[in-house]
CSV table of C-alpha atoms and ligand atoms in Angstrom, one decimal:
chain,number,residue,atom,x,y,z
X,1,MET,CA,78.4,27.7,43.9
X,2,ALA,CA,77.4,23.8,45.7
X,3,ASN,CA,75.5,24.1,48.1
X,4,ILE,CA,76.6,23.8,51.7
X,5,GLN,CA,76.2,20.9,53.3
X,6,ALA,CA,76.4,19.3,56.9
X,7,ILE,CA,79.1,17.3,58.0
X,8,ARG,CA,79.5,13.9,57.4
X,9,GLY,CA,79.0,11.3,60.0
X,10,MET,CA,76.1,14.4,61.5
X,11,HIS,CA,72.8,14.0,60.6
X,12,ASP,CA,69.5,16.0,60.5
X,13,VAL,CA,66.3,14.9,62.3
X,14,LEU,CA,63.5,15.6,59.7
X,15,PRO,CA,60.1,16.3,60.7
X,16,GLU,CA,59.0,13.2,59.3
X,17,GLN,CA,61.5,11.1,61.4
X,18,THR,CA,60.5,12.8,65.1
X,19,PRO,CA,57.4,11.7,66.2
X,20,LEU,CA,59.3,8.2,66.3
X,21,TRP,CA,62.0,9.9,67.8
X,22,GLN,CA,59.5,11.9,71.0
X,23,TYR,CA,57.9,8.3,71.2
X,24,ALA,CA,60.8,7.3,71.8
X,25,GLU,CA,62.2,9.8,74.1
X,26,LYS,CA,58.9,10.0,75.9
X,27,ILE,CA,58.4,6.4,77.1
X,28,ILE,CA,62.3,6.9,78.3
X,29,ARG,CA,61.7,9.6,80.1
X,30,ASP,CA,58.4,7.8,81.7
X,31,VAL,CA,60.2,4.9,82.8
X,32,LEU,CA,63.3,7.3,84.5
X,33,ALA,CA,60.4,8.5,86.6
X,34,ASN,CA,59.0,5.8,87.6
X,35,TYR,CA,62.2,4.6,89.2
X,36,GLY,CA,62.3,8.1,90.4
X,37,TYR,CA,65.5,10.0,88.4
X,38,SER,CA,66.4,13.3,88.4
X,39,GLU,CA,67.1,15.2,85.0
X,40,ILE,CA,70.8,17.5,85.1
X,41,ARG,CA,71.9,19.1,82.4
X,42,LEU,CA,75.3,19.1,81.0
X,43,PRO,CA,77.7,21.2,78.8
X,44,ILE,CA,78.4,20.1,75.9
X,45,VAL,CA,82.0,21.5,75.6
X,46,GLU,CA,84.5,20.7,79.1
X,47,LYS,CA,88.4,20.3,79.4
X,48,THR,CA,89.8,18.3,77.2
X,49,GLU,CA,91.8,16.8,79.6
X,50,LEU,CA,88.4,16.0,81.6
X,51,PHE,CA,88.1,13.2,79.6
X,52,LYS,CA,92.1,12.2,79.5
X,53,ARG,CA,91.9,12.2,82.6
X,54,SER,CA,88.2,9.7,83.2
X,55,ILE,CA,88.0,7.6,80.2
X,56,GLY,CA,91.9,6.7,79.8
X,57,GLU,CA,94.6,7.6,77.6
X,58,VAL,CA,94.9,4.4,75.5
X,59,THR,CA,91.0,4.2,74.8
X,60,ASP,CA,89.8,4.6,71.2
X,61,ILE,CA,88.0,7.7,72.1
X,62,VAL,CA,90.8,9.1,73.5
X,63,GLU,CA,93.3,8.3,71.3
X,64,LYS,CA,90.9,9.3,68.2
X,65,GLU,CA,88.1,9.8,68.1
X,66,MET,CA,87.3,13.4,70.5
X,67,TYR,CA,86.8,16.3,68.6
X,68,THR,CA,88.9,18.2,70.6
X,69,PHE,CA,90.4,22.1,69.6
X,70,ASP,CA,91.7,25.3,71.4
X,71,ASP,CA,89.3,28.2,72.4
X,72,ARG,CA,90.4,31.7,71.8
X,73,ASN,CA,92.0,32.1,74.7
X,74,GLY,CA,93.8,28.6,74.4
X,75,ASP,CA,92.9,26.2,76.3
X,76,SER,CA,92.2,22.5,75.2
X,77,LEU,CA,88.4,22.3,75.1
X,78,THR,CA,86.8,18.5,74.0
X,79,LEU,CA,83.7,18.0,71.9
X,80,ARG,CA,81.6,15.4,75.2
X,81,PRO,CA,82.4,12.1,73.7
X,82,GLU,CA,80.2,10.9,76.3
X,83,GLY,CA,78.8,12.3,79.9
X,84,THR,CA,79.7,10.1,82.3
X,85,ALA,CA,82.9,12.9,83.2
X,86,GLY,CA,80.6,15.8,82.7
X,87,CYS,CA,77.8,14.7,84.8
X,88,LEU,CA,80.9,13.7,87.5
X,89,ARG,CA,83.1,16.5,87.4
X,90,ALA,CA,79.3,18.7,87.5
X,91,CYS,CA,78.2,16.9,90.9
X,92,LEU,CA,82.3,16.7,92.7
X,93,GLU,CA,81.7,20.8,91.2
X,94,HIS,CA,78.5,21.0,92.9
X,95,GLY,CA,79.1,19.5,96.0
X,96,LEU,CA,76.7,16.9,95.5
X,97,LEU,CA,78.0,13.6,96.1
X,98,HIS,CA,78.9,14.4,99.4
X,99,ASN,CA,76.8,12.5,102.5
X,100,GLN,CA,74.4,11.7,99.7
X,101,VAL,CA,72.5,9.2,97.5
X,102,HIS,CA,71.9,10.7,93.8
X,103,ARG,CA,70.0,8.8,90.4
X,104,LEU,CA,70.5,11.1,87.5
X,105,TRP,CA,69.9,11.3,83.7
X,106,TYR,CA,70.9,13.4,80.9
X,107,TYR,CA,69.9,13.2,77.2
X,108,GLY,CA,72.2,15.3,74.5
X,109,PRO,CA,74.2,14.9,71.7
X,110,MET,CA,77.8,13.1,71.7
X,111,TYR,CA,80.7,13.7,69.6
X,112,ARG,CA,82.7,11.0,68.0
X,113,HIS,CA,85.5,11.1,65.4
X,114,GLU,CA,84.8,7.6,63.8
X,115,ARG,CA,84.2,5.6,60.5
X,116,PRO,CA,80.6,7.0,59.7
X,117,GLN,CA,78.2,3.5,59.2
X,118,LYS,CA,75.0,2.2,60.1
X,119,GLY,CA,74.2,3.0,64.3
X,120,ARG,CA,77.5,4.3,63.7
X,121,TYR,CA,78.1,8.6,63.4
X,122,ARG,CA,80.1,11.2,64.5
X,123,GLN,CA,77.3,13.3,66.0
X,124,PHE,CA,74.9,10.9,67.8
X,125,PHE,CA,72.6,10.8,71.1
X,126,GLN,CA,72.5,9.0,74.5
X,127,PHE,CA,70.2,8.9,77.4
X,128,GLY,CA,73.0,8.7,79.6
X,129,VAL,CA,72.0,7.3,83.3
X,130,GLU,CA,73.9,8.4,86.5
X,131,THR,CA,74.2,6.6,90.3
X,132,TYR,CA,76.0,7.6,92.7
X,133,GLY,CA,76.7,7.0,96.2
X,134,MET,CA,74.8,3.5,96.5
X,135,GLU,CA,77.4,0.6,96.9
X,136,SER,CA,74.8,-2.3,96.8
X,137,ALA,CA,74.4,-4.5,94.1
X,138,ASP,CA,71.0,-3.4,94.6
X,139,ILE,CA,71.8,-0.1,92.1
X,140,ASP,CA,73.0,-2.0,89.5
X,141,ALA,CA,70.4,-4.6,89.4
X,142,GLU,CA,68.3,-1.8,89.6
X,143,LEU,CA,69.3,0.1,86.0
X,144,LEU,CA,69.1,-3.2,84.4
X,145,LEU,CA,65.5,-3.8,85.5
X,146,LEU,CA,65.0,-0.4,84.7
X,147,THR,CA,66.4,-0.8,81.2
X,148,ASP,CA,64.4,-4.3,80.9
X,149,ARG,CA,61.4,-2.5,81.9
X,150,LEU,CA,62.0,-0.1,78.7
X,151,TRP,CA,62.4,-2.3,76.5
X,152,THR,CA,59.1,-3.6,77.2
X,153,ARG,CA,57.6,-0.6,77.1
X,154,LEU,CA,59.4,0.3,73.9
X,155,GLY,CA,57.9,-2.7,72.3
X,156,ILE,CA,61.3,-4.7,71.2
X,157,ARG,CA,62.0,-6.7,74.0
X,158,SER,CA,62.1,-9.9,72.6
X,159,LYS,CA,65.1,-8.4,69.9
X,160,VAL,CA,67.5,-7.1,72.4
X,161,ARG,CA,70.0,-9.7,75.0
X,162,LEU,CA,71.5,-8.7,77.8
X,163,GLN,CA,75.3,-9.5,78.8
X,164,LEU,CA,77.1,-9.2,82.0
X,165,ASN,CA,80.4,-9.8,83.4
X,166,SER,CA,82.4,-8.6,86.2
X,167,LEU,CA,85.4,-6.8,85.6
X,168,GLY,CA,86.2,-7.1,89.8
X,169,THR,CA,87.9,-4.8,91.7
X,170,ILE,CA,91.2,-2.5,90.5
X,171,ALA,CA,93.4,-4.5,92.4
X,172,GLU,CA,92.2,-8.0,91.3
X,173,ARG,CA,92.0,-6.9,87.3
X,174,LEU,CA,96.0,-6.0,87.4
X,175,ILE,CA,96.7,-9.4,88.5
X,176,TYR,CA,94.9,-11.1,86.0
X,177,ARG,CA,96.3,-8.3,83.3
X,178,GLU,CA,99.2,-9.7,83.8
X,179,ALA,CA,98.1,-13.7,82.9
X,180,LEU,CA,96.6,-12.3,80.2
X,181,VAL,CA,99.8,-10.9,78.5
X,182,THR,CA,101.7,-13.5,79.7
X,183,TYR,CA,98.9,-15.8,77.6
X,184,PHE,CA,99.1,-13.6,74.0
X,185,GLN,CA,103.0,-13.0,74.3
X,186,ARG,CA,103.1,-16.9,73.6
X,187,HIS,CA,100.7,-16.6,70.5
X,188,LEU,CA,102.0,-13.0,68.8
X,189,ALA,CA,101.9,-14.6,65.7
X,190,VAL,CA,98.3,-14.5,65.7
X,191,LEU,CA,97.5,-11.2,66.8
X,192,ASP,CA,96.5,-8.2,65.1
X,193,GLU,CA,99.0,-5.2,64.7
X,194,ASP,CA,95.6,-3.4,67.2
X,195,SER,CA,95.7,-6.4,69.3
X,196,LEU,CA,100.2,-6.1,69.4
X,197,ARG,CA,99.9,-2.3,70.1
X,198,ARG,CA,97.3,-3.0,72.3
X,199,LEU,CA,99.2,-6.0,74.7
X,200,MET,CA,100.8,-3.5,76.3
X,201,THR,CA,98.0,-0.1,76.6
X,202,ASN,CA,95.4,-2.3,77.3
X,203,PRO,CA,95.3,-5.8,77.0
X,204,LEU,CA,92.1,-6.8,78.0
X,205,ARG,CA,90.5,-4.9,75.2
X,206,ILE,CA,92.1,-7.6,72.9
X,207,LEU,CA,89.2,-9.7,74.0
X,208,ASP,CA,87.0,-7.2,72.6
X,209,THR,CA,88.4,-8.2,69.3
X,210,LYS,CA,85.8,-8.9,65.6
X,211,ASN,CA,89.1,-10.2,64.0
X,212,PRO,CA,87.6,-13.8,63.1
X,213,ALA,CA,91.4,-14.9,63.0
X,214,MET,CA,91.8,-14.5,67.0
X,215,GLN,CA,88.6,-15.9,67.9
X,216,ASP,CA,90.9,-19.3,68.3
X,217,VAL,CA,92.9,-17.4,70.6
X,218,VAL,CA,90.6,-15.4,72.9
X,219,THR,CA,88.5,-17.9,73.5
X,220,ASN,CA,91.2,-19.6,75.0
X,221,ALA,CA,92.5,-16.9,77.4
X,222,PRO,CA,92.5,-16.9,80.8
X,223,GLU,CA,88.8,-15.5,82.7
X,224,LEU,CA,88.5,-13.0,84.3
X,225,MET,CA,86.1,-14.6,86.3
X,226,ASP,CA,88.8,-16.5,87.6
X,227,TYR,CA,90.9,-14.2,88.8
X,228,LEU,CA,88.1,-12.1,91.2
X,229,GLY,CA,87.9,-12.0,95.2
X,230,GLU,CA,85.3,-12.7,97.0
X,231,GLU,CA,83.5,-9.4,97.8
X,232,SER,CA,83.9,-8.6,94.0
X,233,ARG,CA,82.2,-12.5,93.3
X,234,ALA,CA,79.7,-11.9,96.3
X,235,HIS,CA,78.1,-9.5,94.5
X,236,PHE,CA,78.4,-10.1,91.3
X,237,TYR,CA,75.6,-13.0,92.2
X,238,SER,CA,73.7,-10.7,94.3
X,239,ILE,CA,73.0,-8.9,90.7
X,240,LEU,CA,72.2,-12.9,89.3
X,241,GLU,CA,69.9,-14.0,92.2
X,242,THR,CA,67.8,-10.9,91.6
X,243,LEU,CA,67.8,-11.5,87.7
X,244,ASN,CA,67.2,-15.1,88.4
X,245,THR,CA,64.0,-13.7,90.9
X,246,LEU,CA,62.4,-11.8,88.8
X,247,GLY,CA,62.7,-13.5,85.5
X,248,VAL,CA,65.3,-11.3,83.7
X,249,SER,CA,67.4,-14.0,81.2
X,250,TYR,CA,70.8,-12.8,80.4
X,251,GLU,CA,73.8,-14.2,79.2
X,252,ILE,CA,77.0,-14.0,81.4
X,253,ASN,CA,79.6,-12.8,78.8
X,254,THR,CA,83.2,-13.6,80.6
X,255,ARG,CA,84.8,-11.5,77.3
X,256,LEU,CA,82.6,-8.4,78.0
X,257,VAL,CA,85.7,-5.8,78.7
X,258,ARG,CA,84.2,-2.6,77.5
X,259,GLY,CA,86.3,-0.4,76.0
X,260,LEU,CA,86.5,2.5,78.8
X,261,ASP,CA,89.7,2.3,81.9
X,262,TYR,CA,87.0,3.1,84.1
X,263,TYR,CA,85.1,0.5,85.0
X,264,SER,CA,85.7,-2.2,88.2
X,265,LYS,CA,83.0,-4.7,88.9
X,266,THR,CA,80.1,-5.1,86.8
X,267,VAL,CA,79.8,-4.0,83.4
X,268,PHE,CA,76.5,-4.7,80.7
X,269,GLU,CA,75.7,-4.6,77.9
X,270,TRP,CA,72.6,-4.8,76.4
X,271,VAL,CA,72.7,-6.7,72.2
X,272,THR,CA,70.6,-6.6,68.9
X,273,ASP,CA,71.1,-9.5,66.3
X,274,GLU,CA,69.3,-6.7,64.2
X,275,LEU,CA,71.7,-4.0,63.1
X,276,GLY,CA,74.7,-6.1,61.9
X,277,SER,CA,77.9,-4.8,64.1
X,278,GLN,CA,76.9,-1.7,65.8
X,279,GLY,CA,74.8,-4.7,68.3
X,280,THR,CA,75.0,-2.2,71.4
X,281,ILE,CA,71.9,-0.5,72.0
X,282,CYS,CA,72.7,1.1,75.9
X,283,ALA,CA,76.1,0.2,77.9
X,284,GLY,CA,77.2,0.6,81.5
X,285,GLY,CA,78.4,-0.3,84.8
X,286,ARG,CA,79.7,0.1,87.9
X,287,TYR,CA,82.9,2.7,87.9
X,288,ASP,CA,83.9,3.8,91.3
X,289,GLY,CA,87.6,4.5,91.1
X,290,LEU,CA,85.9,7.1,89.2
X,291,ILE,CA,85.5,9.5,91.5
X,292,GLU,CA,88.6,9.3,93.5
X,293,GLN,CA,90.5,9.4,89.7
X,294,LEU,CA,88.6,12.9,89.7
X,295,GLY,CA,90.0,14.9,92.4
X,296,GLY,CA,87.0,13.4,94.7
X,297,LYS,CA,86.4,11.2,98.1
X,298,ALA,CA,85.4,7.6,97.6
X,299,ASN,CA,82.8,6.5,96.7
X,300,HIS,CA,80.4,5.0,94.2
X,301,ALA,CA,79.1,5.4,90.4
X,302,VAL,CA,76.9,2.6,88.3
X,303,GLY,CA,75.7,4.3,85.5
X,304,PHE,CA,74.7,3.0,81.2
X,305,ALA,CA,74.0,5.4,78.3
X,306,MET,CA,71.8,4.1,75.9
X,307,GLY,CA,72.6,5.1,71.8
X,308,MET,CA,69.3,7.1,70.2
X,309,GLU,CA,70.3,6.5,66.3
X,310,ARG,CA,70.6,2.8,67.3
X,311,LEU,CA,67.4,2.5,69.5
X,312,LEU,CA,65.9,4.0,66.5
X,313,LEU,CA,66.9,1.7,63.7
X,314,LEU,CA,65.1,-0.6,65.7
X,315,LEU,CA,61.6,0.6,66.1
X,316,GLU,CA,61.9,0.8,62.5
X,317,THR,CA,62.0,-2.8,62.7
X,318,ILE,CA,58.5,-2.8,64.3
X,319,HIS,CA,55.6,-1.2,64.0
X,320,VAL,CA,54.9,2.0,66.7
X,321,GLU,CA,51.1,2.9,66.3
X,322,LEU,CA,51.8,6.6,66.5
X,323,ASP,CA,49.3,10.3,67.5
X,324,ALA,CA,48.8,12.2,64.7
X,325,ALA,CA,50.0,15.2,64.5
X,326,VAL,CA,47.2,17.1,63.1
X,327,ASN,CA,43.2,16.3,63.8
X,328,VAL,CA,41.8,18.6,63.1
X,329,TYR,CA,42.6,19.9,59.4
X,330,VAL,CA,40.4,23.8,58.2
X,331,ILE,CA,39.7,24.7,55.2
X,332,ARG,CA,39.0,28.6,54.1
X,333,VAL,CA,37.1,29.6,50.7
X,334,GLY,CA,35.9,33.1,50.3
X,335,ASP,CA,37.3,36.3,51.8
X,336,GLN,CA,34.1,36.2,54.9
X,337,ALA,CA,35.6,32.6,54.9
X,338,GLN,CA,39.2,33.4,55.7
X,339,LYS,CA,38.1,35.9,58.8
X,340,VAL,CA,36.1,33.3,60.6
X,341,GLY,CA,37.9,30.4,60.2
X,342,LEU,CA,40.3,31.9,61.6
X,343,HIS,CA,38.8,33.3,64.8
X,344,LEU,CA,37.4,29.8,65.1
X,345,ALA,CA,40.5,28.3,65.1
X,346,GLU,CA,41.7,30.3,67.9
X,347,GLN,CA,38.2,30.3,69.6
X,348,LEU,CA,38.7,26.0,69.3
X,349,ARG,CA,42.3,25.6,70.5
X,350,SER,CA,41.5,27.9,73.7
X,351,ASP,CA,38.4,25.8,74.6
X,352,ILE,CA,40.1,22.4,73.6
X,353,PRO,CA,44.0,22.8,74.6
X,354,THR,CA,44.7,19.8,73.3
X,355,LEU,CA,43.6,19.9,70.5
X,356,LYS,CA,45.6,19.4,67.1
X,357,LEU,CA,44.3,21.7,65.0
X,358,GLN,CA,45.7,23.2,61.5
X,359,LEU,CA,44.3,25.5,59.8
X,360,ASP,CA,44.9,25.8,55.8
X,361,CYS,CA,47.2,29.0,55.3
X,362,ALA,CA,48.0,28.5,51.8
X,363,GLY,CA,44.9,29.1,50.3
X,364,GLY,CA,44.0,27.6,46.6
X,365,SER,CA,41.2,25.8,45.1
X,366,ILE,CA,39.0,23.2,47.8
X,367,LYS,CA,40.0,20.0,45.9
X,368,SER,CA,43.7,21.0,46.5
X,369,GLN,CA,43.0,22.5,50.3
X,370,PHE,CA,41.2,19.1,51.1
X,371,LYS,CA,44.1,17.9,49.3
X,372,LYS,CA,47.0,19.1,52.3
X,373,ALA,CA,44.1,18.2,54.9
X,374,ASP,CA,44.3,14.7,53.5
X,375,LYS,CA,48.4,14.6,53.6
X,376,SER,CA,48.3,16.4,57.6
X,377,GLY,CA,47.0,13.5,58.8
X,378,ALA,CA,43.8,15.4,59.9
X,379,THR,CA,41.1,12.8,61.1
X,380,TYR,CA,38.5,15.8,60.0
X,381,ALA,CA,38.4,18.8,58.2
X,382,LEU,CA,36.0,21.6,58.7
X,383,ILE,CA,34.8,23.1,55.3
X,384,LEU,CA,33.6,27.1,56.0
X,385,GLY,CA,32.8,28.7,52.3
X,386,GLU,CA,30.9,31.8,51.3
X,387,ASP,CA,27.3,29.5,52.0
X,388,GLU,CA,28.1,28.2,55.5
X,389,VAL,CA,29.6,31.6,56.6
X,390,SER,CA,26.5,33.6,55.8
X,391,ARG,CA,24.3,30.5,57.5
X,392,GLY,CA,26.7,31.2,60.7
X,393,GLU,CA,27.7,27.3,59.7
X,394,ILE,CA,30.6,25.0,59.1
X,395,ALA,CA,31.1,21.2,57.2
X,396,ILE,CA,32.4,19.1,59.0
X,397,LYS,CA,33.5,16.2,56.8
X,398,SER,CA,35.7,12.5,57.8
X,399,LEU,CA,39.0,12.1,56.1
X,400,ARG,CA,39.4,9.0,56.6
X,401,ASP,CA,35.7,7.0,56.7
X,402,PRO,CA,34.5,7.6,53.9
X,403,ALA,CA,30.7,6.0,55.1
X,404,GLN,CA,30.8,8.9,57.6
X,405,ALA,CA,28.8,11.8,55.9
X,406,GLN,CA,29.9,15.1,55.5
X,407,GLN,CA,27.1,17.6,57.8
X,408,ASN,CA,26.6,21.3,59.0
X,409,LEU,CA,27.1,22.5,62.5
X,410,PRO,CA,26.0,26.0,63.5
X,411,LEU,CA,29.4,27.2,64.3
X,412,ASN,CA,28.6,27.8,67.8
X,413,GLU,CA,28.6,24.0,68.5
X,414,ILE,CA,31.5,23.2,66.6
X,415,ALA,CA,33.7,22.5,69.7
X,416,VAL,CA,30.6,19.7,72.0
X,417,PHE,CA,31.1,18.0,69.0
X,418,LEU,CA,35.0,17.9,68.8
X,419,LYS,CA,34.4,17.2,71.7
X,420,THR,CA,32.7,13.6,72.2
X,421,LEU,CA,35.0,12.7,69.0
X,422,ASN,CA,37.6,10.3,70.6
X,423,LEU,CA,40.5,11.9,69.2
X,424,LEU,CA,41.8,14.4,71.9
U,501,LIG,P1,80.8,0.4,70.2
U,501,LIG,O1,81.7,-0.8,70.2
U,501,LIG,O2,79.9,0.3,69.3
U,501,LIG,O3,82.1,1.4,69.3
U,501,LIG,P2,81.4,2.1,73.0
U,501,LIG,O4,81.9,1.0,73.4
U,501,LIG,O5,82.3,3.0,72.0
U,501,LIG,O6,80.3,1.7,71.3
U,501,LIG,P3,79.8,3.5,74.6
U,501,LIG,O7,80.9,4.5,75.0
U,501,LIG,O8,79.3,2.4,76.3
U,501,LIG,O9,80.2,2.7,72.9
U,501,LIG,O10,78.5,4.1,74.6
U,501,LIG,C1,77.3,3.7,74.7
U,501,LIG,C2,76.2,3.4,73.7
U,501,LIG,O11,76.3,5.2,72.5
U,501,LIG,C3,76.6,2.2,72.1
U,501,LIG,O12,76.1,1.4,73.3
U,501,LIG,C4,76.3,3.0,71.1
U,501,LIG,O13,74.9,2.0,71.3
U,501,LIG,C5,75.4,4.2,71.6
U,501,LIG,N1,77.2,5.2,70.2
U,501,LIG,C6,78.7,4.6,70.9
U,501,LIG,N2,79.3,5.1,69.4
U,501,LIG,C7,78.1,5.4,69.7
U,501,LIG,C8,78.1,6.7,67.3
U,501,LIG,N3,80.0,6.5,67.3
U,501,LIG,N4,77.2,6.0,67.1
U,501,LIG,C9,76.1,6.0,67.5
U,501,LIG,N5,75.6,5.8,68.6
U,501,LIG,C10,76.6,5.1,69.2
U,502,LIG,MG1,83.4,3.2,70.0
């Protein structure tokens, strides 16, 4: 019988890959802490209605990407395709939006039934950030500065570009929408099937098309920027001014509309040219209207989500110095050495809490244990044979520097010696 395999588009992260994940996750958490953001942990499953109401019925996600199923009692549930809806649901449910300001983040898997390809999966991880209760453009700018700082810390700043746009208020967008529909109706022959469908349901999405045959008609379409009112414009310019003052470069992309219904005013994407058509690694914007849409009092919200797999693909294109998983590997040969070595390993872990010490428990010849020591990535091997044990000593050998001679030390001096090595 064939072995059972993982579900298409859902991936295991193997031990050789997890160090890079942990490296990125730590830097992201550190940067979020730099800005005073708090973590919120949310369920992976929510009522289907939540996503239909928040993301919008005529979006790609709700129309064709959700993993929806009936619970045993008949409720329709959905594996979260994104985190914004659940985060807002939780904050409304627990009264966190009442006269309060919040800066939150969450991290975890999201699920969308898409065609799997490089950078596009059916289970993928997102770091999401949501802020509530702030009207000022400073918070929109803060999210851009935070992400800019994050790319710098991760060493990929030169590989990503910031694209920005303003979608104005919902009222402004409605007027623009009419102008856009009128314009596209004059060019029906050029529109592909998807765009014809969107013409009546979500015409702004047509601007997002990747179809080369439609680029001309999209380039010449009316621009939303021309339909923005005074206040929306001022909000947008205030963000640009902050970015200019702090030297964060950006491109204004008037075609950037984002797929979801809930955005207003600011929308942005951090994109890279190194991952083919899956080039957006982080995307977000302001979604003031959503809180009322979900039954809350009028309020303000700005957030973004970052795709971890795409970020990891980008990190794989640069050299990242990762901490070794093991510093010291203990080799034991002979019955006495087994016991002494085990006790010593525990003692050293107590003496040096940051030590990453691996004890060989599989045995074998000294040669085969040395091979495993080398493969472990450890800098030093500690060797206990019958001779060493009978003398109350241990041998220490560098696994990385052939010039360093092997030396013997009394057992009770090894902790002090390890502390002097610069490997912890
Ligand atoms: P795309 O246009 O690439 O489909 P999206 O607009 O659907 O992206 P969002 O819903 O804004 O994406 O999600 C934010 C980020 O999450 C994306 O920029 C991307 O990095 C990541 N992401 C979204 N969908 C997937 C997926 N199926 N696989 C991997 N990462 C994804
Ligand atoms: Mg998508």
